[in-house]
Short mmCIF file of N, CA, C and O in Angstrom, two decimals:
data_model
loop_
_atom_site.label_atom_id
_atom_site.label_comp_id
_atom_site.label_asym_id
_atom_site.label_seq_id
_atom_site.Cartn_x
_atom_site.Cartn_y
_atom_site.Cartn_z
N UNK A 1 0.82 -1.29 -0.19
CA UNK A 1 0.20 -0.24 -0.06
C UNK A 1 0.79 1.27 -0.29
O UNK A 1 1.60 1.02 0.59
N UNK A 2 0.52 2.46 -0.66
CA UNK A 2 1.52 3.34 -0.66
C UNK A 2 0.92 4.32 0.35
O UNK A 2 -0.28 4.60 0.48
N UNK A 3 1.76 5.19 0.88
CA UNK A 3 1.70 6.02 2.10
C UNK A 3 2.65 7.32 1.94
O UNK A 3 3.66 7.51 1.53
N UNK A 4 1.48 8.43 2.14
CA UNK A 4 2.02 10.15 1.83
C UNK A 4 2.19 9.94 3.29
O UNK A 4 1.07 10.11 4.20
N UNK A 5 3.56 10.80 3.79
CA UNK A 5 3.41 11.49 5.10
C UNK A 5 3.69 12.83 5.05
O UNK A 5 4.37 13.31 4.13
N UNK A 6 2.58 13.31 6.05
CA UNK A 6 3.32 15.00 6.00
C UNK A 6 3.54 15.61 7.61
O UNK A 6 3.47 14.81 8.51
N UNK A 7 4.74 16.43 7.39
CA UNK A 7 5.27 17.27 8.41
C UNK A 7 4.76 18.68 8.54
O UNK A 7 5.47 19.34 7.68
N UNK A 8 3.31 19.12 8.95
CA UNK A 8 2.89 20.22 8.93
C UNK A 8 3.41 21.28 9.71
O UNK A 8 3.82 21.06 10.47
N UNK A 9 3.84 22.30 8.81
CA UNK A 9 4.38 23.23 9.73
C UNK A 9 3.28 24.80 9.15
O UNK A 9 2.86 24.64 8.01
N UNK A 10 3.37 25.66 9.63
CA UNK A 10 2.77 26.98 9.65
C UNK A 10 3.30 27.65 8.02
O UNK A 10 2.52 28.32 7.33
N UNK A 11 4.69 27.40 7.84
CA UNK A 11 5.38 28.08 6.63
C UNK A 11 5.60 26.85 5.62
O UNK A 11 5.26 27.20 4.53
N UNK A 12 5.80 25.78 6.08
CA UNK A 12 5.99 24.62 5.16
C UNK A 12 5.53 23.56 5.40
O UNK A 12 5.31 22.91 6.74
N UNK A 13 5.20 22.41 4.70
CA UNK A 13 4.92 21.08 4.93
C UNK A 13 5.73 20.33 3.81
O UNK A 13 5.67 20.11 3.14
N UNK A 14 6.55 19.44 5.01
CA UNK A 14 7.28 18.14 4.33
C UNK A 14 6.70 17.09 4.15
O UNK A 14 5.68 17.07 4.40
N UNK A 15 6.81 16.41 2.84
CA UNK A 15 6.11 15.39 2.28
C UNK A 15 7.27 13.77 2.24
O UNK A 15 8.57 14.46 1.89
N UNK A 16 7.04 12.63 2.46
CA UNK A 16 7.48 11.67 2.39
C UNK A 16 6.63 10.95 1.80
O UNK A 16 5.55 10.90 1.61
N UNK A 17 7.13 9.81 0.99
CA UNK A 17 6.26 8.54 0.21
C UNK A 17 6.96 7.20 0.58
O UNK A 17 8.16 7.49 0.61
N UNK A 18 5.92 5.98 0.72
CA UNK A 18 6.47 5.03 1.07
C UNK A 18 5.48 3.95 0.70
O UNK A 18 4.44 4.18 -0.01
N UNK A 19 5.94 2.85 0.52
CA UNK A 19 5.24 1.44 0.53
C UNK A 19 5.18 0.54 1.74
O UNK A 19 6.44 -0.08 1.94
N UNK A 20 4.09 -0.11 2.20
CA UNK A 20 3.88 -0.69 3.10
C UNK A 20 4.44 -2.56 2.86
O UNK A 20 4.73 -2.93 3.89
N UNK A 21 4.02 -2.83 1.75
CA UNK A 21 4.29 -3.81 1.11
C UNK A 21 6.16 -4.04 0.70
O UNK A 21 6.36 -5.08 1.00
N UNK A 22 6.73 -3.12 0.15
CA UNK A 22 8.16 -3.12 0.11
C UNK A 22 8.86 -2.34 1.64
O UNK A 22 10.08 -2.42 1.99
N UNK A 23 8.07 -1.93 2.96
CA UNK A 23 8.71 -1.32 3.81
C UNK A 23 9.70 -0.04 3.79
O UNK A 23 10.72 -0.23 4.24
N UNK A 24 9.30 0.55 2.80
CA UNK A 24 10.66 1.40 2.02
C UNK A 24 9.76 3.06 2.34
O UNK A 24 8.65 3.18 2.58
N UNK A 25 10.62 3.62 2.24
CA UNK A 25 10.29 5.10 2.56
C UNK A 25 10.93 6.47 2.12
O UNK A 25 12.39 6.08 2.26
N UNK A 26 10.68 7.56 1.09
CA UNK A 26 11.77 8.57 1.08
C UNK A 26 11.09 9.91 1.02
O UNK A 26 9.73 10.04 0.59
N UNK A 27 12.10 10.84 1.38
CA UNK A 27 11.88 12.30 1.72
C UNK A 27 11.39 12.21 -0.21
O UNK A 27 11.69 11.80 -0.91
N UNK A 28 10.26 13.47 -0.31
CA UNK A 28 9.34 13.81 -1.39
C UNK A 28 9.42 15.17 -1.53
O UNK A 28 9.63 15.64 -2.70
N UNK A 29 9.60 16.12 -0.82
CA UNK A 29 9.83 17.58 -0.64
C UNK A 29 9.25 18.36 0.07
O UNK A 29 8.85 17.57 1.35
N UNK A 30 8.67 19.77 -0.31
CA UNK A 30 7.95 20.36 0.66
C UNK A 30 7.26 20.94 -0.44
O UNK A 30 7.36 21.37 -1.43
N UNK A 31 5.56 21.61 -0.13
CA UNK A 31 5.09 22.52 -0.22
C UNK A 31 5.11 23.75 0.90
O UNK A 31 5.06 23.70 1.88
N UNK A 32 4.91 24.67 0.25
CA UNK A 32 4.67 25.86 1.00
C UNK A 32 3.49 26.27 1.44
O UNK A 32 2.73 25.76 0.45
N UNK A 33 3.37 26.39 2.71
CA UNK A 33 1.62 26.22 3.46
C UNK A 33 0.99 27.86 2.94
O UNK A 33 0.89 28.42 3.92
N UNK A 34 0.40 27.50 1.72
CA UNK A 34 -0.44 28.82 1.54
C UNK A 34 -1.72 28.20 0.69
O UNK A 34 -1.62 26.97 0.76
N UNK A 35 -2.42 29.31 0.46
CA UNK A 35 -3.68 28.96 -0.17
C UNK A 35 -3.44 27.75 -1.66
O UNK A 35 -2.34 27.97 -2.04
N UNK A 36 -4.60 26.76 -1.50
CA UNK A 36 -4.09 25.45 -2.49
C UNK A 36 -3.35 24.53 -2.29
O UNK A 36 -2.95 23.62 -2.92
N UNK A 37 -2.70 24.38 -0.84
CA UNK A 37 -1.89 23.41 -0.73
C UNK A 37 -3.06 22.12 -0.29
O UNK A 37 -1.94 21.02 -0.54
N UNK A 38 -3.78 22.21 -0.10
CA UNK A 38 -4.69 20.97 -0.04
C UNK A 38 -4.96 19.98 -1.32
O UNK A 38 -4.88 19.11 -1.31
N UNK A 39 -5.20 21.03 -2.16
CA UNK A 39 -5.08 20.88 -3.33
C UNK A 39 -4.17 20.05 -4.70
O UNK A 39 -4.20 18.47 -5.15
N UNK A 40 -2.82 20.64 -4.04
CA UNK A 40 -1.98 19.88 -4.11
C UNK A 40 -1.48 18.63 -3.39
O UNK A 40 -0.63 17.52 -4.14
N UNK A 41 -1.93 18.14 -2.18
CA UNK A 41 -1.63 17.39 -1.62
C UNK A 41 -2.66 15.90 -2.31
O UNK A 41 -2.59 15.19 -2.39
N UNK A 42 -3.66 16.85 -2.80
CA UNK A 42 -4.95 15.81 -3.75
C UNK A 42 -3.88 15.23 -4.78
O UNK A 42 -3.91 14.22 -4.96
N UNK A 43 -3.80 16.44 -5.39
CA UNK A 43 -2.90 15.96 -6.60
C UNK A 43 -1.86 14.71 -6.54
O UNK A 43 -1.54 13.53 -7.39
N UNK A 44 -1.05 15.09 -5.36
CA UNK A 44 0.07 13.73 -5.16
C UNK A 44 -0.62 12.04 -4.46
O UNK A 44 -0.22 11.54 -4.84
N UNK A 45 -1.52 12.52 -4.16
CA UNK A 45 -2.65 11.20 -3.79
C UNK A 45 -2.76 10.74 -4.52
O UNK A 45 -2.50 9.31 -4.82
N UNK A 46 -3.52 11.56 -5.94
CA UNK A 46 -3.49 10.62 -6.63
C UNK A 46 -2.38 10.25 -8.11
O UNK A 46 -2.65 8.89 -8.30
N UNK A 47 -1.79 11.24 -7.87
CA UNK A 47 -0.19 10.20 -8.91
C UNK A 47 0.21 9.39 -8.09
O UNK A 47 0.47 8.41 -9.22
N UNK A 48 0.38 9.12 -7.12
CA UNK A 48 1.03 7.82 -6.57
C UNK A 48 0.18 7.21 -5.94
O UNK A 48 0.76 6.15 -5.40
N UNK A 49 -0.88 7.06 -6.49
CA UNK A 49 -2.15 6.45 -6.16
C UNK A 49 -1.90 5.74 -4.01
O UNK A 49 -1.96 4.57 -4.13
N UNK A 50 -1.92 6.69 -3.38
CA UNK A 50 -2.01 6.82 -2.07
C UNK A 50 -3.54 6.31 -1.61
O UNK A 50 -4.38 6.78 -1.85
N UNK A 51 -3.25 4.95 -0.71
CA UNK A 51 -4.13 4.34 0.20
C UNK A 51 -4.40 5.68 1.55
O UNK A 51 -5.27 4.63 2.35
N UNK A 52 -3.20 5.32 1.92
CA UNK A 52 -3.07 5.91 3.56
C UNK A 52 -1.97 7.20 3.37
O UNK A 52 -1.39 7.57 2.80
N UNK A 53 -2.62 8.39 4.11
CA UNK A 53 -2.20 9.53 4.63
C UNK A 53 -1.53 9.66 5.92
O UNK A 53 -2.68 9.57 6.66
N UNK A 54 -0.48 10.00 6.57
CA UNK A 54 -0.33 9.87 7.50
C UNK A 54 0.38 11.22 7.80
O UNK A 54 0.98 11.95 7.03
N UNK A 55 -0.44 11.76 8.87
CA UNK A 55 0.19 13.57 9.32
C UNK A 55 0.59 13.59 10.68
O UNK A 55 -0.12 13.01 11.47
N UNK A 56 1.84 13.88 10.61
CA UNK A 56 2.42 14.20 11.77
C UNK A 56 1.55 15.19 13.23
O UNK A 56 1.46 16.28 12.79
N UNK A 57 1.02 14.51 14.16
CA UNK A 57 0.67 15.15 15.19
C UNK A 57 1.68 15.49 16.29
O UNK A 57 2.46 14.68 17.35
N UNK A 58 2.20 17.06 16.66
CA UNK A 58 3.30 17.49 17.29
C UNK A 58 2.68 17.44 19.22
O UNK A 58 2.15 18.98 19.44
N UNK A 59 2.50 16.43 19.32
CA UNK A 59 2.40 16.18 21.03
C UNK A 59 3.63 16.84 21.48
O UNK A 59 4.79 17.02 21.46
N UNK A 60 3.04 17.08 23.33
CA UNK A 60 3.65 18.14 23.90
C UNK A 60 4.90 16.65 24.44
O UNK A 60 4.25 15.61 24.02
N UNK A 61 5.92 17.04 25.03
CA UNK A 61 6.95 16.22 25.77
C UNK A 61 6.19 14.92 26.44
O UNK A 61 6.37 13.70 26.56
N UNK A 62 4.95 15.77 27.18
CA UNK A 62 4.64 14.45 28.29
C UNK A 62 3.03 13.93 27.21
O UNK A 62 2.47 13.32 28.22
N UNK A 63 3.14 14.10 25.94
CA UNK A 63 1.98 13.44 25.43
C UNK A 63 0.42 14.07 24.96
O UNK A 63 0.07 13.47 24.74
N UNK A 64 0.60 15.15 25.65
CA UNK A 64 -0.55 16.30 25.75
C UNK A 64 -0.45 17.09 24.15
O UNK A 64 0.52 17.36 23.24
N UNK A 65 -1.78 17.69 24.17
CA UNK A 65 -2.17 18.41 22.85
C UNK A 65 -1.38 19.84 23.03
O UNK A 65 -2.66 20.17 24.02
N UNK A 66 -0.84 20.52 22.36
CA UNK A 66 -1.06 22.16 22.53
C UNK A 66 -1.23 22.74 21.90
O UNK A 66 -2.11 22.05 20.86
N UNK A 67 -0.65 23.80 21.54
CA UNK A 67 -1.79 24.62 20.40
C UNK A 67 -1.28 24.10 18.65
O UNK A 67 -2.10 24.53 18.50
N UNK A 68 0.16 23.74 18.95
CA UNK A 68 0.20 23.07 17.33
C UNK A 68 -0.42 21.87 17.25
O UNK A 68 -0.81 21.78 15.85
N UNK A 69 -0.76 21.23 18.27
CA UNK A 69 -1.20 20.16 17.56
C UNK A 69 -2.60 20.47 17.28
O UNK A 69 -3.29 19.86 16.41
N UNK A 70 -3.47 21.44 18.06
CA UNK A 70 -4.98 22.08 17.64
C UNK A 70 -4.75 22.69 16.41
O UNK A 70 -5.91 22.30 15.31
N UNK A 71 -3.49 23.29 15.97
CA UNK A 71 -3.51 23.77 14.29
C UNK A 71 -3.13 22.10 13.79
O UNK A 71 -4.14 22.36 12.18
N UNK A 72 -2.76 21.35 13.84
CA UNK A 72 -2.70 20.39 12.85
C UNK A 72 -4.00 19.84 12.62
O UNK A 72 -4.21 19.40 11.75
N UNK A 73 -4.58 19.18 13.88
CA UNK A 73 -5.90 19.06 13.57
C UNK A 73 -7.09 19.68 12.98
O UNK A 73 -7.61 19.07 12.11
N UNK A 74 -6.74 21.00 13.09
CA UNK A 74 -7.65 21.68 12.26
C UNK A 74 -7.51 21.76 10.64
O UNK A 74 -8.15 21.46 9.53
N UNK A 75 -6.23 21.53 10.54
CA UNK A 75 -5.50 21.45 8.61
C UNK A 75 -6.21 20.10 8.79
O UNK A 75 -6.61 19.71 7.16
N UNK A 76 -6.09 18.70 9.47
CA UNK A 76 -6.65 17.96 8.82
C UNK A 76 -8.04 17.70 8.83
O UNK A 76 -8.21 16.60 7.97
N UNK A 77 -8.44 18.31 9.55
CA UNK A 77 -10.32 18.27 9.27
C UNK A 77 -10.37 18.65 7.93
O UNK A 77 -11.12 18.47 7.18
N UNK A 78 -9.87 19.81 7.29
CA UNK A 78 -9.91 20.36 5.98
C UNK A 78 -9.26 19.22 5.07
O UNK A 78 -10.27 19.02 3.86
N UNK A 79 -8.41 18.72 5.76
CA UNK A 79 -7.86 17.46 4.35
C UNK A 79 -8.94 16.18 4.57
O UNK A 79 -9.55 16.01 3.29
N UNK A 80 -9.33 15.79 5.30
CA UNK A 80 -10.79 15.06 5.30
C UNK A 80 -11.37 15.25 4.36
O UNK A 80 -12.31 14.21 3.78
N UNK A 81 -12.08 16.57 4.49
CA UNK A 81 -13.14 17.40 3.78
C UNK A 81 -12.98 16.83 2.56
O UNK A 81 -14.09 16.66 1.58
N UNK A 82 -11.71 17.03 1.90
CA UNK A 82 -11.51 17.46 0.44
C UNK A 82 -11.05 16.06 -0.10
O UNK A 82 -10.81 15.97 -1.17
N UNK A 83 -10.74 14.91 0.74
CA UNK A 83 -10.33 13.73 0.23
C UNK A 83 -11.54 12.36 -0.02
O UNK A 83 -12.28 12.41 0.67
N UNK A 84 -11.54 12.08 -0.83
CA UNK A 84 -11.99 10.90 -1.07
C UNK A 84 -12.16 9.85 0.01
O UNK A 84 -11.19 9.52 0.71
N UNK A 85 -13.09 9.10 0.12
CA UNK A 85 -13.57 8.31 1.46
C UNK A 85 -12.69 7.15 1.59
O UNK A 85 -12.28 7.01 2.79
N UNK A 86 -12.57 6.59 0.59
CA UNK A 86 -11.31 5.75 0.51
C UNK A 86 -10.15 5.62 0.79
O UNK A 86 -9.43 4.86 1.30
N UNK A 87 -9.55 6.99 1.09
CA UNK A 87 -7.98 7.43 2.01
C UNK A 87 -8.35 7.35 3.22
O UNK A 87 -8.96 7.93 3.83
N UNK A 88 -7.08 6.79 4.07
CA UNK A 88 -7.22 6.50 5.13
C UNK A 88 -6.27 7.57 5.54
O UNK A 88 -5.22 7.69 4.76
N UNK A 89 -7.06 8.24 6.85
CA UNK A 89 -5.49 9.32 7.41
C UNK A 89 -5.39 8.81 8.98
O UNK A 89 -6.74 8.72 9.48
N UNK A 90 -4.49 9.17 9.05
CA UNK A 90 -4.19 8.78 10.37
C UNK A 90 -3.26 10.01 10.99
O UNK A 90 -2.18 9.87 10.25
N UNK A 91 -2.98 10.29 11.95
CA UNK A 91 -2.05 11.35 12.68
C UNK A 91 -0.90 10.03 13.20
O UNK A 91 -1.56 9.31 14.49
N UNK A 92 0.12 10.44 13.49
CA UNK A 92 1.13 10.15 14.49
C UNK A 92 1.79 11.24 15.43
O UNK A 92 2.36 12.32 14.60
N UNK A 93 2.08 10.14 16.31
CA UNK A 93 3.04 10.82 16.82
C UNK A 93 4.28 11.46 16.33
O UNK A 93 4.66 10.55 16.14
N UNK A 94 4.60 12.91 16.47
CA UNK A 94 5.70 13.12 15.63
C UNK A 94 7.09 13.66 16.63
O UNK A 94 7.72 14.58 16.58
N UNK A 95 6.71 13.51 17.70
CA UNK A 95 7.62 14.04 18.97
C UNK A 95 9.07 14.01 18.50
O UNK A 95 9.33 12.65 18.23
N UNK A 96 9.60 15.05 18.75
CA UNK A 96 11.44 14.71 18.26
C UNK A 96 11.38 14.74 16.81
O UNK A 96 12.78 14.17 16.53
N UNK A 97 10.86 14.31 15.82
CA UNK A 97 11.23 14.20 14.63
C UNK A 97 12.05 15.53 13.84
O UNK A 97 12.80 15.02 13.20
N UNK A 98 11.64 16.78 14.40
CA UNK A 98 12.34 17.88 13.78
C UNK A 98 13.78 17.67 14.41
O UNK A 98 14.82 18.22 14.05
N UNK A 99 14.16 17.73 15.60
CA UNK A 99 15.19 17.36 16.18
C UNK A 99 16.11 16.36 15.78
O UNK A 99 17.30 16.54 15.40
N UNK A 100 15.45 15.06 15.36
CA UNK A 100 16.01 14.20 14.74
C UNK A 100 16.80 14.27 13.18
O UNK A 100 17.88 14.25 12.74
N UNK A 101 15.66 15.22 12.70
CA UNK A 101 16.38 15.76 11.18
C UNK A 101 17.05 16.67 11.84
O UNK A 101 18.25 16.48 10.55
N UNK A 102 17.36 17.53 12.09
CA UNK A 102 18.50 18.15 12.26
C UNK A 102 19.70 17.89 12.89
O UNK A 102 20.73 17.91 12.15
N UNK A 103 19.63 16.43 13.41
CA UNK A 103 20.63 15.60 14.04
C UNK A 103 21.25 15.12 12.75
O UNK A 103 22.45 15.25 12.51
N UNK A 104 20.22 14.35 11.86
CA UNK A 104 20.84 13.80 10.65
C UNK A 104 21.31 14.75 9.76
O UNK A 104 22.54 14.34 8.82
N UNK A 105 21.08 15.75 9.74
CA UNK A 105 21.56 17.09 8.67
C UNK A 105 22.92 18.08 9.30
O UNK A 105 23.16 18.70 8.97
N UNK A 106 23.50 17.56 10.60
CA UNK A 106 24.08 18.66 11.10
C UNK A 106 25.29 18.84 10.48
O UNK A 106 25.87 20.23 10.58
N UNK A 107 25.88 18.19 9.61
CA UNK A 107 26.81 18.44 8.82
C UNK A 107 26.94 19.39 7.11
O UNK A 107 27.45 19.94 6.99
N UNK A 108 25.42 19.36 7.06
CA UNK A 108 25.25 20.19 5.98
C UNK A 108 25.48 21.78 6.74
O UNK A 108 24.88 22.42 7.52
N UNK A 109 25.57 22.73 5.82
CA UNK A 109 25.25 24.63 6.12
C UNK A 109 24.02 24.27 6.62
O UNK A 109 23.30 23.73 5.87
N UNK A 110 23.50 25.73 7.13
CA UNK A 110 22.69 25.54 7.33
C UNK A 110 21.77 26.12 6.65
O UNK A 110 20.13 26.17 7.01
N UNK A 111 21.76 26.79 5.55
CA UNK A 111 20.70 26.72 4.64
C UNK A 111 20.29 25.55 4.36
O UNK A 111 19.33 25.39 3.75
N UNK A 112 21.09 24.64 3.63
CA UNK A 112 20.57 23.63 3.32
C UNK A 112 20.25 22.41 4.26
O UNK A 112 18.96 22.05 4.12
N UNK A 113 20.03 22.90 5.69
CA UNK A 113 19.20 22.30 6.76
C UNK A 113 17.99 22.90 7.03
O UNK A 113 17.02 21.78 6.75
N UNK A 114 18.32 23.79 6.84
CA UNK A 114 16.76 24.29 6.85
C UNK A 114 15.64 24.08 5.78
O UNK A 114 14.55 23.64 5.85
N UNK A 115 16.13 23.98 4.23
CA UNK A 115 15.29 24.03 3.32
C UNK A 115 15.20 21.97 3.33
O UNK A 115 14.07 21.24 2.81
N UNK A 116 15.97 21.04 4.18
CA UNK A 116 15.99 19.65 4.04
C UNK A 116 14.95 19.03 4.88
O UNK A 116 14.46 18.21 5.34
N UNK A 117 15.14 20.08 6.23
CA UNK A 117 14.41 19.08 7.32
C UNK A 117 12.68 19.01 7.32
O UNK A 117 12.40 17.68 8.28
N UNK A 118 12.23 19.57 6.72
CA UNK A 118 10.83 19.50 6.87
C UNK A 118 10.73 18.41 6.05
O UNK A 118 9.74 17.17 6.53
N UNK A 119 10.83 17.81 4.86
CA UNK A 119 10.92 16.64 4.51
C UNK A 119 11.33 15.44 5.10
O UNK A 119 11.17 14.55 5.14
N UNK A 120 12.65 15.86 5.22
CA UNK A 120 13.11 14.49 6.21
C UNK A 120 12.16 14.27 7.27
O UNK A 120 12.19 13.14 7.68
N UNK A 121 11.74 15.60 8.04
CA UNK A 121 11.07 14.88 9.57
C UNK A 121 9.56 14.23 8.75
O UNK A 121 9.65 13.32 9.70
N UNK A 122 9.15 14.90 7.38
CA UNK A 122 8.03 13.85 7.15
C UNK A 122 8.63 12.06 6.76
O UNK A 122 8.16 11.49 7.26
N UNK A 123 9.92 11.80 6.32
CA UNK A 123 10.58 10.76 6.40
C UNK A 123 10.61 10.15 7.60
O UNK A 123 10.19 8.71 7.48
N UNK A 124 10.64 10.46 8.72
CA UNK A 124 10.82 10.03 9.72
C UNK A 124 9.65 9.49 10.28
O UNK A 124 9.83 8.14 10.98
N UNK A 125 8.77 10.29 10.41
CA UNK A 125 7.46 10.05 10.81
C UNK A 125 6.88 8.99 9.96
O UNK A 125 6.50 7.53 10.48
N UNK A 126 7.40 8.62 8.55
CA UNK A 126 6.69 7.75 7.71
C UNK A 126 7.75 5.96 8.51
O UNK A 126 7.02 5.08 8.50
N UNK A 127 9.18 6.48 8.63
CA UNK A 127 9.83 5.24 8.98
C UNK A 127 9.26 4.83 10.11
O UNK A 127 9.22 3.73 10.04
N UNK A 128 9.05 5.80 11.28
CA UNK A 128 8.53 5.06 11.99
C UNK A 128 7.38 4.71 12.48
O UNK A 128 7.03 3.49 12.59
N UNK A 129 6.36 4.93 11.55
CA UNK A 129 5.42 3.98 10.98
C UNK A 129 5.57 2.61 10.80
O UNK A 129 4.67 1.59 10.84
N UNK A 130 6.27 2.72 9.54
CA UNK A 130 6.52 1.55 8.52
C UNK A 130 7.10 0.92 9.61
O UNK A 130 7.19 -1.14 9.85
N UNK A 131 7.77 0.86 10.78
CA UNK A 131 8.73 0.23 11.43
C UNK A 131 7.65 -0.22 12.70
O UNK A 131 7.94 -1.50 12.77
N UNK A 132 6.60 0.33 12.82
CA UNK A 132 6.00 -0.33 13.81
C UNK A 132 4.84 -1.44 13.38
O UNK A 132 3.69 -1.98 13.97
N UNK A 133 4.62 -1.27 11.83
CA UNK A 133 4.18 -2.81 11.06
C UNK A 133 4.71 -3.98 11.68
O UNK A 133 5.42 -4.15 12.19
#
């Protein structure tokens, strides 16, 4: 099954694509979070024949929902309303994925790190999901 993972941010949304039968994941890029982003995500779902959409949920270190998690839930609500019913949507605990992404990118110049961290964070979310299967 094809899976698309999103790392939601107020400015950018990181993307990663994977396959549960092959147990692989790859960073896919970044969308600017502005008008039309839901349509772009729908187009990706169609293009890659995605069956499952995973969205990172930024819980607090204690596992509670803060303001950022509520923003993500609002975004997911908009997504759900615009997606075909057969697309499964799952929210995934993404605590520390950005820190892990920065750690993996630590040898790159700061400008490259900033550019890649969102997509790499989505990749980490997806990889964690695949490892849980």
